[in-house]
CSV table of C-alpha atoms in Angstrom, one decimal:
chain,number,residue,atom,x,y,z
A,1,UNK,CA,73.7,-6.2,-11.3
A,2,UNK,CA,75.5,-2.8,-9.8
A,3,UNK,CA,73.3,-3.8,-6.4
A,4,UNK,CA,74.2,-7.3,-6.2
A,5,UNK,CA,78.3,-6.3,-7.1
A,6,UNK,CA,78.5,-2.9,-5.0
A,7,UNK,CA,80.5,-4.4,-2.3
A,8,UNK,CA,82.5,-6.6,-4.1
A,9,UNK,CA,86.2,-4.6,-4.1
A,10,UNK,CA,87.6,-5.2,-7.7
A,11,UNK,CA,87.2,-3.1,-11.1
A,12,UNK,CA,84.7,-5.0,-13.1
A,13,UNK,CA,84.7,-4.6,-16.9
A,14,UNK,CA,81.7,-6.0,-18.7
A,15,UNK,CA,82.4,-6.6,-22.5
A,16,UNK,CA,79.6,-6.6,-25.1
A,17,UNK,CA,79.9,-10.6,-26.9
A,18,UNK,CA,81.6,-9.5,-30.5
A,19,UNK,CA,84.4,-10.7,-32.6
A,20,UNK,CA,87.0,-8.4,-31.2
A,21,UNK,CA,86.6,-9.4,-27.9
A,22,UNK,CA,86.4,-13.3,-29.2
A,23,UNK,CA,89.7,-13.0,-30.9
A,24,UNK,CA,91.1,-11.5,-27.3
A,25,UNK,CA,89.5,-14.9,-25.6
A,26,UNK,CA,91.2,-16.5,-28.7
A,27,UNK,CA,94.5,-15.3,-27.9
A,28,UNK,CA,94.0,-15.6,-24.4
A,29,UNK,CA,93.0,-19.3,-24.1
A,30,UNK,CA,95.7,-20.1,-27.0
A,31,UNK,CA,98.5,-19.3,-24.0
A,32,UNK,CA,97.2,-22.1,-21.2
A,33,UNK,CA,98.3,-25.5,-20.9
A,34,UNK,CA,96.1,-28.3,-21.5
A,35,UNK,CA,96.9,-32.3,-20.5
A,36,UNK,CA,95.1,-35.0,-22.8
A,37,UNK,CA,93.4,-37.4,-21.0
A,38,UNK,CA,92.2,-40.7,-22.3
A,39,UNK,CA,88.3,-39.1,-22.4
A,40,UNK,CA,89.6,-36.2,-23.5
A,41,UNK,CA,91.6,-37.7,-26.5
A,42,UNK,CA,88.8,-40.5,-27.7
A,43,UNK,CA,86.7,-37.2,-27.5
A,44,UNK,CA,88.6,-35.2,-29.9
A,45,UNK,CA,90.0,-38.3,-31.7
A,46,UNK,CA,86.1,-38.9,-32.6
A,47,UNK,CA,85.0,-35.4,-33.7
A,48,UNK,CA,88.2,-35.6,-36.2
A,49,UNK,CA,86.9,-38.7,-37.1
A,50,UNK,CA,83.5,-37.0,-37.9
A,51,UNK,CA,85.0,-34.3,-39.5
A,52,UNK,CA,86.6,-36.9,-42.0
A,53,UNK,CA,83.2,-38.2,-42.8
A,54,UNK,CA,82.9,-34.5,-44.3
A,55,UNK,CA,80.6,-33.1,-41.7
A,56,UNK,CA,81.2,-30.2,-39.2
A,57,UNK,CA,82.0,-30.5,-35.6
A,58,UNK,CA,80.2,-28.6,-33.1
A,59,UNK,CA,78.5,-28.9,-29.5
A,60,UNK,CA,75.8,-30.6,-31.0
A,61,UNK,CA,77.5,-33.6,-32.8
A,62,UNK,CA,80.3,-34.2,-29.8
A,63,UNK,CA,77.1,-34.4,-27.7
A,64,UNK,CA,75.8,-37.3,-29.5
A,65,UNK,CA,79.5,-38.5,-29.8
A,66,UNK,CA,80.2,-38.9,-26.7
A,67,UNK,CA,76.7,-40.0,-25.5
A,68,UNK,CA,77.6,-42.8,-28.2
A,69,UNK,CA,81.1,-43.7,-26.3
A,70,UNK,CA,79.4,-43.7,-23.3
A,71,UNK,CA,77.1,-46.3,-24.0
A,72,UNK,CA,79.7,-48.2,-25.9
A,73,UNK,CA,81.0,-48.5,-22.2
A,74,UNK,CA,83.4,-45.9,-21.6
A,75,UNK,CA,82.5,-43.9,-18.2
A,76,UNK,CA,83.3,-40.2,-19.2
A,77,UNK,CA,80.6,-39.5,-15.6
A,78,UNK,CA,78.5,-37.8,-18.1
A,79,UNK,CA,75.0,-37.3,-17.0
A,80,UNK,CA,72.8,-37.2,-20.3
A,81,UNK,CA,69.3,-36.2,-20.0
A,82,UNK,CA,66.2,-35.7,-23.1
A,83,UNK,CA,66.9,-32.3,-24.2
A,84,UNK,CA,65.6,-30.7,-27.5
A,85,UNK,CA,67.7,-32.2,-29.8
A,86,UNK,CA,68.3,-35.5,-28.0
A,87,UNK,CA,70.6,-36.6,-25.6
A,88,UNK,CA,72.3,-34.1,-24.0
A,89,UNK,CA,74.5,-33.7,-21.1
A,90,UNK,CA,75.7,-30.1,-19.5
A,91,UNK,CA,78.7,-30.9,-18.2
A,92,UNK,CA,80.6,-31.4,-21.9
A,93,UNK,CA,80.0,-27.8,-22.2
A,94,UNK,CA,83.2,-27.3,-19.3
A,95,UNK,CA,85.1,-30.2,-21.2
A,96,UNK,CA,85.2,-28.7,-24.0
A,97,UNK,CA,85.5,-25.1,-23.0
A,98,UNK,CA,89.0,-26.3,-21.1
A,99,UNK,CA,89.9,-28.0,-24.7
A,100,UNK,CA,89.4,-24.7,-26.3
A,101,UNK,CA,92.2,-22.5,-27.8
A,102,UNK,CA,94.4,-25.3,-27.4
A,103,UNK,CA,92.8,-28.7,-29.4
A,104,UNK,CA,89.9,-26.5,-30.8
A,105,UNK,CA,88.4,-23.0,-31.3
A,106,UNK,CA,84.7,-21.4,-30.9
A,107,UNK,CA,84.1,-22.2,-27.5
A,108,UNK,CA,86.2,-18.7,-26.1
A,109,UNK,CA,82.3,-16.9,-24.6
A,110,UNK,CA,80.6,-20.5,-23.4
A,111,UNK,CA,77.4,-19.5,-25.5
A,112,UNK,CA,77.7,-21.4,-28.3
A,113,UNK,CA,74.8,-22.2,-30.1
A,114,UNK,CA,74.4,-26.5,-30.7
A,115,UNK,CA,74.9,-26.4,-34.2
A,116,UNK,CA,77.3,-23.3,-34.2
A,117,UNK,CA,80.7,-24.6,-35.9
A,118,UNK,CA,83.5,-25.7,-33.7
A,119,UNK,CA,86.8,-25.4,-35.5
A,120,UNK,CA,89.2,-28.5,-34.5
A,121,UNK,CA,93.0,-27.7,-34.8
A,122,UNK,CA,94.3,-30.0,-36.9
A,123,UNK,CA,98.0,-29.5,-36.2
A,124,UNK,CA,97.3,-31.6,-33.0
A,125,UNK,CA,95.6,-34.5,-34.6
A,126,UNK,CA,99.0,-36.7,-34.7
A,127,UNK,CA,99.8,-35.9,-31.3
A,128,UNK,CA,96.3,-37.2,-30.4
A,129,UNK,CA,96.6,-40.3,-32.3
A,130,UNK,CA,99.8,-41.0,-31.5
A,131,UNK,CA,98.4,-40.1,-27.4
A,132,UNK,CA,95.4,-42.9,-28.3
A,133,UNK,CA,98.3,-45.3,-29.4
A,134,UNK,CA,100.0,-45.4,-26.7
A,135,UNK,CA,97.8,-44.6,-23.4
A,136,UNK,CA,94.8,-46.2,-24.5
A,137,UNK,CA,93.5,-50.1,-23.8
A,138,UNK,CA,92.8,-52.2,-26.6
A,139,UNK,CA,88.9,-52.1,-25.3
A,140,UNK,CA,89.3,-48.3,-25.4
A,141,UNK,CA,90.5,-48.5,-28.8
A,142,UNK,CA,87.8,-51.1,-29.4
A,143,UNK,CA,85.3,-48.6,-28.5
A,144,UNK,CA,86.3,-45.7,-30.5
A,145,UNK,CA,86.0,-48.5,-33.3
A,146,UNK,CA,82.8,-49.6,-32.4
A,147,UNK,CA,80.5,-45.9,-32.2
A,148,UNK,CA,82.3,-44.9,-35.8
A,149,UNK,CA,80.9,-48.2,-37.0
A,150,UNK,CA,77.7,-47.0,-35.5
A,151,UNK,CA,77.6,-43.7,-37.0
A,152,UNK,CA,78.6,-45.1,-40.3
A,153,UNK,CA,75.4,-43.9,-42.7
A,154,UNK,CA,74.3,-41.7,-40.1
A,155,UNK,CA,76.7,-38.9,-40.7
A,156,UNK,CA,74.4,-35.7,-40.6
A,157,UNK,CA,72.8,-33.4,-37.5
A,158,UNK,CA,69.3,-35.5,-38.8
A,159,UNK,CA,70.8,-38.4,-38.5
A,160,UNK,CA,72.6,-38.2,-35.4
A,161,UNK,CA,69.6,-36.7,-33.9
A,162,UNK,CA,67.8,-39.5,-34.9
A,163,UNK,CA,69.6,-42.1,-33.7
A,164,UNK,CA,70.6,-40.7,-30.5
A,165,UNK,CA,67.3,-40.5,-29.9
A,166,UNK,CA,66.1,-43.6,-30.5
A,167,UNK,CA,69.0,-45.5,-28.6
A,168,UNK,CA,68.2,-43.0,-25.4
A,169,UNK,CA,64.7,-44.3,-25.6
A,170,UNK,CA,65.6,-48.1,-25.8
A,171,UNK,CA,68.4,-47.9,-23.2
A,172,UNK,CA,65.6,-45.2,-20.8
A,173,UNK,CA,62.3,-47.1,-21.6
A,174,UNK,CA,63.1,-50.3,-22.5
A,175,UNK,CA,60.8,-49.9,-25.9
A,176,UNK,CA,60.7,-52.9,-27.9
A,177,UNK,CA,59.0,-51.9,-31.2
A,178,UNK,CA,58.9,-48.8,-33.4
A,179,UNK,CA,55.6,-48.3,-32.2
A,180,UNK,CA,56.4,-47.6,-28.6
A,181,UNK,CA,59.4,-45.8,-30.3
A,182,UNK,CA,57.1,-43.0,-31.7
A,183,UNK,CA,54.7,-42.9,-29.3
A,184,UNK,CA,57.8,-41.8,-26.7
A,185,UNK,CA,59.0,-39.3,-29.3
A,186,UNK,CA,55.4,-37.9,-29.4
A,187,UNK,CA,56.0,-37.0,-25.7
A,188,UNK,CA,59.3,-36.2,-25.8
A,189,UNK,CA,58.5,-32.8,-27.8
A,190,UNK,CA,56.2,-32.5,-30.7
A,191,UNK,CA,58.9,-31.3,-33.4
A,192,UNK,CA,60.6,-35.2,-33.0
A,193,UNK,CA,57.2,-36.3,-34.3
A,194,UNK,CA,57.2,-33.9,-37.3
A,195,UNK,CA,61.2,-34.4,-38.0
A,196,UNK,CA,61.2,-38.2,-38.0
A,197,UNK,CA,58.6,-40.3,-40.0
A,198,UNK,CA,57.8,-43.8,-39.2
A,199,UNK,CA,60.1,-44.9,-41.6
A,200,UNK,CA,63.4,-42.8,-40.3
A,201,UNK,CA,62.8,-44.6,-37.1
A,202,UNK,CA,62.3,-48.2,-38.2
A,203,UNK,CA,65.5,-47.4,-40.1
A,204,UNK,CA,67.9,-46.1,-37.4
A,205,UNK,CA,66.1,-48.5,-34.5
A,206,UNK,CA,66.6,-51.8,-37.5
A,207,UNK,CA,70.5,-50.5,-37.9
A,208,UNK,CA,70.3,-50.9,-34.1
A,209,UNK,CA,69.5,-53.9,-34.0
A,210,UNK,CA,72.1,-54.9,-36.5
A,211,UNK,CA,74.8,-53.6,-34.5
A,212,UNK,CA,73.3,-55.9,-31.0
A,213,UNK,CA,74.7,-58.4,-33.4
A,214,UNK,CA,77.8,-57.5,-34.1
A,215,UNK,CA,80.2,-54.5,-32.1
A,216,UNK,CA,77.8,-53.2,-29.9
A,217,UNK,CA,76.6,-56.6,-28.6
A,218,UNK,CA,76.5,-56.2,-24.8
A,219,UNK,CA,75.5,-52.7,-25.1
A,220,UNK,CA,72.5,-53.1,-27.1
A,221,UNK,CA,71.6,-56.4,-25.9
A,222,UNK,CA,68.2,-55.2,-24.6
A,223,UNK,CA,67.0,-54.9,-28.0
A,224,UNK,CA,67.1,-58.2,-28.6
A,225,UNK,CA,65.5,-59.7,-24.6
């Protein structure tokens, strides 16, 4: 590191990662300015949402909650891709890192483990519902509606994983049975195939199903082709 940084003319202080130096970030990232944006808002608006359910946000869930929005056909240009734990796309880390200290906490070093707790601030849940109220269309709204309904029964890091991944395999590989289903988890990695029995899968690819029927219609209307 000294080699690569030896002609670079500024002092350079390195910090060891601690909780002195995290409060600091804290405190730091407390003092910018952050706007709400529609994404940004639905975002939040669904991780409080989660958090109601009496579950705990963190990188992991508002993964699989925004991979959720996105295929209920709001274009956040998130690029998810088959990660360890399902779905998962990079680029959230930065939107939620530019949230942080100012909607949220735990994000202040960027290395945040997926299941690490993020701590949502809830003194700016009415100005986020009142910003979904008035900036958002009635199919935003609609949407935000329609991956809670989703969720609904699948409120746990298990769950989620499990039906995240099963939707990423119908709306990737066009599988049609739970059969294909598992033999795609099998190659996905071989923890999937000792996590989820054949039964967890037939449930969360039946409730699926359901939903092709009902709020996620278009969305899921491969499933039924």
């Amino acid at each position: 590191m000294e080699e690569k940084l030896k002609h670079v003319n500024a002092q350079i202080s390195i910090y060891v990662p601690n909780d002195k130096i995290k409060e600091i970030l804290q405190k730091e990232s407390a003092q910018k300015e952050v706007k709400l944006t529609p994404a940004r808002a639905m975002l939040l608006y669904l991780m409080f949402q989660y958090e109601a359910m009496g579950e705990q946000s963190s990188l992991f869930v508002a993964n699989k909650l925004a991979y959720f929005l996105q295929r209920a056909g709001e274009n956040l240009r998130l690029k998810f891709e088959a990660y360890h734990y399902g779905p998962y796309a990079v680029q959230l880390n930065h939107v939620l890192l530019h949230l942080n200290g100012v909607y949220l906490k735990g994000m202040e070093q960027n290395v945040v483990k997926p299941f690490e707790p993020i701590h949502l601030d809830y003194d700016k849940y009415a100005e986020i519902e009142k910003y979904i109220r008035a900036n958002l269309s009635l199919e935003q709204q609609q949407r935000l509606k329609s991956v809670l309904k989703l969720i609904q029964g699948f409120e746990s890091t298990f769950s989620m994983e499990l039906l995240s991944s099963v939707d990423y395999l119908v709306s990737k590989e066009a599988v049609k049975s739970t059969d294909e289903i598992l033999k795609h988890l099998s190659q996905w990695n071989p923890r999937k195939t000792d996590l989820f029995q054949p039964r967890h899968v037939k449930i969360a690819y039946d409730h699926l199903k359901d939903q092709a029927q009902s709020s996620f219609e278009l969305v899921y209307r491969i499933i039924s082709d």
